[in-house]
Amino acid sequence: MGRSTAPLHGGDLRRAAALYGPREFIDFSANINLLGPPPQVWQVLTENLQDVVHYPDPHLEGLKADLASFLKVDPSCILPGNGGAELIYLLPRLEGVRQVRIPIPTFSEYAEAAKASKVPIRYCLDLDHLQQGDMLFLCNPNNPTGKLRSKDQILQLAQQAEERGAWLVVDEAFIDFTPEGRKASVAPQVQDFERLIVLYSLTKLFAIPGLRLGCLVASPALIAASRQLQPPWSVNCLAELAGRAALGDESFRERTRKATAEEREFLYQGLLAQKGLRPYPSAANFIFVAIADPNWTGTTLTDALGRRGILVRNCANFQGLESDRHIRVAVRTRQENERLLRELADLLGGTR
């Protein structure tokens, strides 16, 4: 049997090793902070490994208080969870949800969550005409395109949802990497809109995808309803400790924004110079790239790079991108970005 080269989800190093052989990969397929975790995360984990012999805190009051302070809301507006994915799967199960609306292309788990709850899905390119019972998922900045909608645009949609009995779910997993940082977030406005829900993931900013930690931010009533759908002990003890240690480090967030901005511009210009590639401007810590060279597809380019020890995200399994003409690359360190650009130039025949 031949090897499967079906699109990989980001960060699947085990499958990459099965496809290309065990080696040290440079992983541009997962959109994780190029700085890695804050130093205090490593410290708190090594100092508290013995806590795994105890059940985690079922109430998480300390974590909720820290998240509330970070996100500028009341603790009653916070529901911690086992990463953003767990919380996404809770939302279509809320009472009254008749249809999930998803602008495309975007993160696939919104649709998977709706399917799991047997809620009809409407894929759309526009955001108008919300109806009663709709739940609109909006990733901001969007994955995989990196497009950031303004705070005013988001709040106008929130007002529309409020007036029409719909829900607006804003996934801010990558908001901290944008030039505006937390100023672009609408999390504080959940206290003004009963039907505005914000998803926040600590995975990306603090580079802890293996620990799984995120939260819902919404009205106290909606948080209470969501909690009823959540299994107990969703957040493990080490994830709680790591999250609390990381949230207080404002200087780390500033360093992240600065490093991401510098490397994003370097990588964008480098991709722009490649023959046969058209990168899109991005506000996030990744860049969406169209493949203009007719001799390559997302699948073949992803595979060729994988054979060279470099993983990128083939976007062919994103709804609306089935043409297999797009990839997504994370913003990484200068040395790693230079390596990617060299390999692309070698494969594509040089730069313009």
Short mmCIF file of C-alpha atoms in Angstrom, two decimals:
data_model
loop_
_atom_site.label_atom_id
_atom_site.label_comp_id
_atom_site.label_asym_id
_atom_site.label_seq_id
_atom_site.Cartn_x
_atom_site.Cartn_y
_atom_site.Cartn_z
CA MET A 1 0.00 0.00 0.00
CA GLY A 2 1.20 3.57 -0.74
CA ARG A 3 1.61 6.19 1.92
CA SER A 4 -1.36 8.40 2.68
CA THR A 5 -0.69 12.05 1.96
CA ALA A 6 -4.13 13.24 3.10
CA PRO A 7 -4.05 16.68 4.73
CA LEU A 8 -2.65 16.61 8.24
CA HIS A 9 -4.04 18.62 11.09
CA GLY A 10 -1.42 20.93 12.49
CA GLY A 11 1.10 19.53 14.94
CA ASP A 12 0.58 15.83 14.19
CA LEU A 13 4.21 14.80 14.64
CA ARG A 14 3.43 11.11 15.10
CA ARG A 15 1.70 10.86 11.77
CA ALA A 16 4.46 12.88 10.15
CA ALA A 17 7.02 10.40 11.51
CA ALA A 18 4.96 7.53 10.10
CA LEU A 19 4.89 9.21 6.68
CA TYR A 20 8.45 10.51 6.45
CA GLY A 21 10.39 8.50 9.00
CA PRO A 22 11.41 9.47 12.53
CA ARG A 23 13.43 12.68 12.63
CA GLU A 24 13.52 16.16 14.13
CA PHE A 25 10.87 18.09 12.20
CA ILE A 26 10.59 21.86 11.98
CA ASP A 27 6.87 22.23 12.55
CA PHE A 28 5.27 25.11 10.64
CA SER A 29 1.92 23.28 10.70
CA ALA A 30 0.98 24.23 14.30
CA ASN A 31 0.40 27.89 15.16
CA ILE A 32 2.22 28.00 18.49
CA ASN A 33 4.14 30.92 20.02
CA LEU A 34 7.64 31.01 18.51
CA LEU A 35 9.06 31.90 21.96
CA GLY A 36 7.79 28.68 23.54
CA PRO A 37 6.25 28.63 27.04
CA PRO A 38 7.12 31.34 29.59
CA PRO A 39 9.95 30.29 31.96
CA GLN A 40 7.63 30.21 34.98
CA VAL A 41 5.50 27.54 33.28
CA TRP A 42 8.47 25.16 33.19
CA GLN A 43 9.22 26.00 36.80
CA VAL A 44 5.72 25.44 38.15
CA LEU A 45 5.39 22.14 36.28
CA THR A 46 8.65 20.69 37.56
CA GLU A 47 7.94 21.83 41.12
CA ASN A 48 4.42 20.36 41.25
CA LEU A 49 4.55 17.03 39.42
CA GLN A 50 3.63 15.30 42.68
CA ASP A 51 0.16 16.89 42.43
CA VAL A 52 -0.86 14.32 39.81
CA VAL A 53 -1.65 11.86 42.64
CA HIS A 54 -4.60 14.09 43.64
CA TYR A 55 -7.83 14.94 41.86
CA PRO A 56 -7.82 18.39 40.27
CA ASP A 57 -9.81 21.25 41.80
CA PRO A 58 -13.39 20.85 40.50
CA HIS A 59 -14.25 24.52 41.10
CA LEU A 60 -11.12 26.28 39.79
CA GLU A 61 -11.93 29.50 41.62
CA GLY A 62 -8.30 30.72 41.54
CA LEU A 63 -7.94 30.04 37.82
CA LYS A 64 -11.28 31.72 37.10
CA ALA A 65 -10.22 34.78 39.07
CA ASP A 66 -6.93 35.00 37.16
CA LEU A 67 -8.66 34.54 33.80
CA ALA A 68 -11.27 37.14 34.74
CA SER A 69 -8.56 39.66 35.59
CA PHE A 70 -6.70 38.89 32.36
CA LEU A 71 -9.83 39.12 30.19
CA LYS A 72 -11.37 42.05 32.11
CA VAL A 73 -14.65 40.39 33.08
CA ASP A 74 -16.31 39.17 36.26
CA PRO A 75 -15.35 35.60 37.34
CA SER A 76 -19.00 34.57 36.90
CA CYS A 77 -18.46 35.12 33.16
CA ILE A 78 -15.71 32.46 32.93
CA LEU A 79 -15.89 28.70 32.28
CA PRO A 80 -12.45 27.01 32.06
CA GLY A 81 -12.19 23.92 29.90
CA ASN A 82 -9.95 21.24 28.42
CA GLY A 83 -8.73 23.47 25.61
CA GLY A 84 -10.86 25.43 23.18
CA ALA A 85 -12.03 22.27 21.40
CA GLU A 86 -13.95 20.90 24.39
CA LEU A 87 -15.78 24.19 24.78
CA ILE A 88 -16.60 24.45 21.07
CA TYR A 89 -18.34 21.08 21.31
CA LEU A 90 -20.52 22.27 24.20
CA LEU A 91 -22.02 25.24 22.37
CA PRO A 92 -24.25 23.64 19.69
CA ARG A 93 -25.83 21.60 22.52
CA LEU A 94 -27.21 24.70 24.23
CA GLU A 95 -30.99 24.90 24.35
CA GLY A 96 -32.54 26.78 21.45
CA VAL A 97 -29.74 26.38 18.90
CA ARG A 98 -31.45 25.57 15.60
CA GLN A 99 -28.67 26.11 13.10
CA VAL A 100 -24.92 26.72 13.13
CA ARG A 101 -23.65 29.29 10.64
CA ILE A 102 -20.01 29.15 9.60
CA PRO A 103 -18.22 31.59 7.28
CA ILE A 104 -15.69 29.74 5.14
CA PRO A 105 -12.87 28.97 5.04
CA THR A 106 -12.33 28.63 8.78
CA PHE A 107 -11.42 26.25 11.61
CA SER A 108 -13.05 22.85 10.96
CA GLU A 109 -14.03 22.00 14.54
CA TYR A 110 -17.04 24.35 14.50
CA ALA A 111 -18.64 22.16 11.86
CA GLU A 112 -17.54 18.95 13.56
CA ALA A 113 -19.13 20.13 16.80
CA ALA A 114 -22.40 20.90 15.04
CA LYS A 115 -22.38 17.48 13.35
CA ALA A 116 -21.74 15.76 16.68
CA SER A 117 -24.83 17.49 18.11
CA LYS A 118 -26.85 16.85 14.92
CA VAL A 119 -27.43 20.58 14.42
CA PRO A 120 -27.84 21.73 10.79
CA ILE A 121 -24.94 23.71 9.32
CA ARG A 122 -25.10 26.60 6.90
CA TYR A 123 -21.79 27.53 5.31
CA CYS A 124 -21.75 31.17 4.25
CA LEU A 125 -19.46 33.82 2.85
CA ASP A 126 -21.37 36.78 4.29
CA LEU A 127 -22.33 37.49 7.89
CA ASP A 128 -25.71 39.16 7.29
CA HIS A 129 -29.26 37.98 7.83
CA LEU A 130 -28.90 36.25 11.18
CA GLN A 131 -32.11 34.53 12.22
CA GLN A 132 -33.55 33.43 15.55
CA GLY A 133 -31.85 30.26 16.77
CA ASP A 134 -28.73 30.77 14.64
CA MET A 135 -25.32 30.31 16.24
CA LEU A 136 -22.66 32.07 14.18
CA PHE A 137 -19.04 31.01 14.72
CA LEU A 138 -16.47 33.65 13.86
CA CYS A 139 -12.73 33.10 14.24
CA ASN A 140 -10.96 36.44 14.78
CA PRO A 141 -8.29 36.59 13.48
CA ASN A 142 -9.46 33.88 11.15
CA ASN A 143 -7.77 30.51 10.78
CA PRO A 144 -6.40 29.83 8.13
CA THR A 145 -6.51 33.26 6.42
CA GLY A 146 -5.15 35.45 9.24
CA LYS A 147 -7.77 38.15 8.56
CA LEU A 148 -8.68 40.33 11.55
CA ARG A 149 -12.10 41.95 11.74
CA SER A 150 -12.33 45.22 13.62
CA LYS A 151 -13.79 45.38 17.10
CA ASP A 152 -16.55 47.66 15.78
CA GLN A 153 -17.53 45.07 13.15
CA ILE A 154 -17.73 42.33 15.77
CA LEU A 155 -19.83 44.43 18.14
CA GLN A 156 -22.23 45.34 15.33
CA LEU A 157 -22.73 41.62 14.73
CA ALA A 158 -23.21 41.09 18.47
CA GLN A 159 -25.94 43.74 18.45
CA GLN A 160 -27.59 42.06 15.45
CA ALA A 161 -27.48 38.69 17.21
CA GLU A 162 -28.98 40.24 20.35
CA GLU A 163 -31.86 41.79 18.43
CA ARG A 164 -32.67 38.64 16.46
CA GLY A 165 -32.35 35.97 19.13
CA ALA A 166 -29.16 34.48 17.67
CA TRP A 167 -25.76 33.78 19.24
CA LEU A 168 -22.41 35.14 18.13
CA VAL A 169 -19.41 32.99 19.08
CA VAL A 170 -16.07 34.77 18.59
CA ASP A 171 -13.02 32.52 18.74
CA GLU A 172 -10.08 34.66 19.87
CA ALA A 173 -7.47 31.90 19.98
CA PHE A 174 -4.97 34.06 18.04
CA ILE A 175 -5.94 37.55 19.23
CA ASP A 176 -2.77 38.01 21.32
CA PHE A 177 -0.56 37.78 18.22
CA THR A 178 -2.27 40.68 16.44
CA PRO A 179 -0.74 44.17 16.32
CA GLU A 180 -3.54 45.41 18.60
CA GLY A 181 -3.18 42.54 21.06
CA ARG A 182 -5.87 42.41 23.73
CA LYS A 183 -7.24 45.79 22.60
CA ALA A 184 -8.81 43.90 19.68
CA SER A 185 -10.67 41.53 22.02
CA VAL A 186 -14.42 41.76 22.59
CA ALA A 187 -14.26 39.60 25.74
CA PRO A 188 -15.08 42.52 28.09
CA GLN A 189 -18.24 43.20 26.08
CA VAL A 190 -19.87 39.88 27.06
CA GLN A 191 -21.08 41.87 30.07
CA ASP A 192 -23.08 44.07 27.65
CA PHE A 193 -24.50 41.37 25.35
CA GLU A 194 -26.40 38.31 26.60
CA ARG A 195 -25.79 36.43 23.33
CA LEU A 196 -22.12 37.18 22.76
CA ILE A 197 -19.77 34.27 23.53
CA VAL A 198 -15.98 34.48 23.37
CA LEU A 199 -13.71 31.45 23.14
CA TYR A 200 -10.20 31.92 24.47
CA SER A 201 -7.35 29.42 24.27
CA LEU A 202 -4.17 29.58 26.33
CA THR A 203 -2.62 26.93 24.07
CA LYS A 204 -1.38 29.30 21.37
CA LEU A 205 -0.03 32.28 23.33
CA PHE A 206 1.63 30.24 26.08
CA ALA A 207 2.71 27.32 23.84
CA ILE A 208 1.10 24.59 25.96
CA PRO A 209 -1.04 22.57 23.49
CA GLY A 210 -0.24 19.32 25.29
CA LEU A 211 -1.76 20.59 28.53
CA ARG A 212 -5.13 21.66 27.02
CA LEU A 213 -6.49 24.84 28.60
CA GLY A 214 -9.04 27.37 27.40
CA CYS A 215 -12.17 29.13 28.56
CA LEU A 216 -15.61 30.34 27.56
CA VAL A 217 -16.39 33.98 28.28
CA ALA A 218 -20.09 34.82 28.32
CA SER A 219 -22.99 36.05 30.45
CA PRO A 220 -23.34 34.31 33.84
CA ALA A 221 -26.57 32.64 32.66
CA LEU A 222 -24.92 31.22 29.56
CA ILE A 223 -21.90 30.09 31.57
CA ALA A 224 -24.20 28.27 34.00
CA ALA A 225 -26.00 26.52 31.13
CA SER A 226 -22.70 25.49 29.52
CA ARG A 227 -21.34 24.17 32.81
CA GLN A 228 -24.28 21.75 33.01
CA LEU A 229 -23.07 20.17 29.76
CA GLN A 230 -19.42 19.87 30.80
CA PRO A 231 -17.97 16.70 32.35
CA PRO A 232 -16.33 17.06 35.78
CA TRP A 233 -12.58 17.64 36.18
CA SER A 234 -12.14 18.96 32.65
CA VAL A 235 -9.01 20.90 33.62
CA ASN A 236 -6.13 18.84 35.03
CA CYS A 237 -4.00 20.10 37.91
CA LEU A 238 -0.89 20.80 35.83
CA ALA A 239 -2.84 22.76 33.23
CA GLU A 240 -4.36 24.88 36.00
CA LEU A 241 -0.96 25.61 37.54
CA ALA A 242 0.64 26.41 34.18
CA GLY A 243 -2.20 28.70 33.19
CA ARG A 244 -2.11 30.65 36.43
CA ALA A 245 1.66 31.00 36.26
CA ALA A 246 1.56 32.27 32.68
CA LEU A 247 -1.35 34.71 32.88
CA GLY A 248 0.44 37.22 35.08
CA ASP A 249 3.46 37.72 32.80
CA GLU A 250 2.65 40.87 30.83
CA SER A 251 6.25 41.26 29.62
CA PHE A 252 6.02 37.84 27.95
CA ARG A 253 2.97 39.00 25.99
CA GLU A 254 4.81 42.14 24.86
CA ARG A 255 7.85 40.12 23.78
CA THR A 256 5.55 37.75 21.91
CA ARG A 257 3.85 40.53 19.96
CA LYS A 258 7.17 42.14 19.05
CA ALA A 259 8.86 38.89 17.98
CA THR A 260 5.77 37.74 16.05
CA ALA A 261 5.47 41.06 14.19
CA GLU A 262 9.14 41.02 13.16
CA GLU A 263 9.17 37.41 12.00
CA ARG A 264 5.74 37.63 10.35
CA GLU A 265 6.97 40.49 8.15
CA PHE A 266 10.23 38.69 7.37
CA LEU A 267 8.43 35.47 6.44
CA TYR A 268 5.73 37.28 4.44
CA GLN A 269 8.30 39.13 2.34
CA GLY A 270 10.27 35.92 1.85
CA LEU A 271 7.18 34.05 0.68
CA LEU A 272 6.20 36.95 -1.56
CA ALA A 273 9.55 36.60 -3.33
CA GLN A 274 9.06 32.89 -4.05
CA LYS A 275 8.15 31.88 -7.59
CA GLY A 276 4.67 30.43 -7.77
CA LEU A 277 3.46 31.50 -4.29
CA ARG A 278 1.03 34.25 -3.26
CA PRO A 279 0.98 34.87 0.50
CA TYR A 280 -1.88 36.82 2.07
CA PRO A 281 -1.26 39.59 4.62
CA SER A 282 -1.92 38.25 8.13
CA ALA A 283 -2.64 39.68 11.57
CA ALA A 284 -1.94 36.34 13.27
CA ASN A 285 1.11 34.14 13.89
CA PHE A 286 0.66 32.25 10.62
CA ILE A 287 0.45 33.09 6.92
CA PHE A 288 -2.03 31.75 4.36
CA VAL A 289 -0.40 31.01 1.01
CA ALA A 290 -1.96 30.39 -2.41
CA ILE A 291 -0.04 28.17 -4.82
CA ALA A 292 -0.01 29.76 -8.27
CA ASP A 293 2.48 27.35 -9.87
CA PRO A 294 0.38 24.82 -11.88
CA ASN A 295 3.03 22.16 -11.32
CA TRP A 296 2.34 22.05 -7.58
CA THR A 297 -0.65 21.46 -5.32
CA GLY A 298 -1.02 21.82 -1.58
CA THR A 299 -0.65 18.06 -1.28
CA THR A 300 2.49 17.72 -3.38
CA LEU A 301 4.22 20.74 -1.85
CA THR A 302 3.37 19.62 1.69
CA ASP A 303 4.71 16.16 0.91
CA ALA A 304 7.92 17.47 -0.68
CA LEU A 305 8.62 19.66 2.34
CA GLY A 306 7.78 16.81 4.71
CA ARG A 307 10.42 14.64 3.05
CA ARG A 308 12.89 17.42 3.89
CA GLY A 309 11.86 17.53 7.54
CA ILE A 310 9.58 20.57 7.32
CA LEU A 311 5.88 20.39 8.15
CA VAL A 312 3.37 22.89 6.77
CA ARG A 313 -0.43 22.76 6.87
CA ASN A 314 -2.10 21.62 3.66
CA CYS A 315 -5.44 23.47 3.57
CA ALA A 316 -7.26 21.13 1.17
CA ASN A 317 -9.56 19.82 3.92
CA PHE A 318 -10.82 23.27 4.88
CA GLN A 319 -14.38 23.79 3.63
CA GLY A 320 -14.14 26.01 0.54
CA LEU A 321 -10.48 25.20 -0.18
CA GLU A 322 -10.93 21.76 -1.73
CA SER A 323 -9.07 22.90 -4.87
CA ASP A 324 -5.85 21.89 -3.06
CA ARG A 325 -4.12 25.15 -3.94
CA HIS A 326 -3.32 26.53 -0.47
CA ILE A 327 -1.03 25.94 2.49
CA ARG A 328 -0.67 27.64 5.87
CA VAL A 329 2.67 28.24 7.55
CA ALA A 330 3.28 29.28 11.14
CA VAL A 331 5.58 32.16 12.01
CA ARG A 332 8.64 30.66 13.66
CA THR A 333 12.16 31.79 14.60
CA ARG A 334 14.41 33.58 12.10
CA GLN A 335 16.64 30.54 11.61
CA GLU A 336 13.64 28.27 11.01
CA ASN A 337 11.93 30.76 8.70
CA GLU A 338 15.13 31.07 6.66
CA ARG A 339 15.32 27.29 6.35
CA LEU A 340 11.73 27.11 5.06
CA LEU A 341 12.39 29.83 2.49
CA ARG A 342 15.56 28.08 1.27
CA GLU A 343 13.74 24.76 0.83
CA LEU A 344 10.84 26.43 -0.98
CA ALA A 345 13.21 28.24 -3.34
CA ASP A 346 14.95 24.95 -4.10
CA LEU A 347 11.66 23.18 -4.81
CA LEU A 348 9.97 25.98 -6.74
CA GLY A 349 12.95 27.05 -8.82
CA GLY A 350 14.23 30.09 -7.00
CA THR A 351 12.88 33.52 -6.12
CA ARG A 352 11.51 36.31 -8.28
#
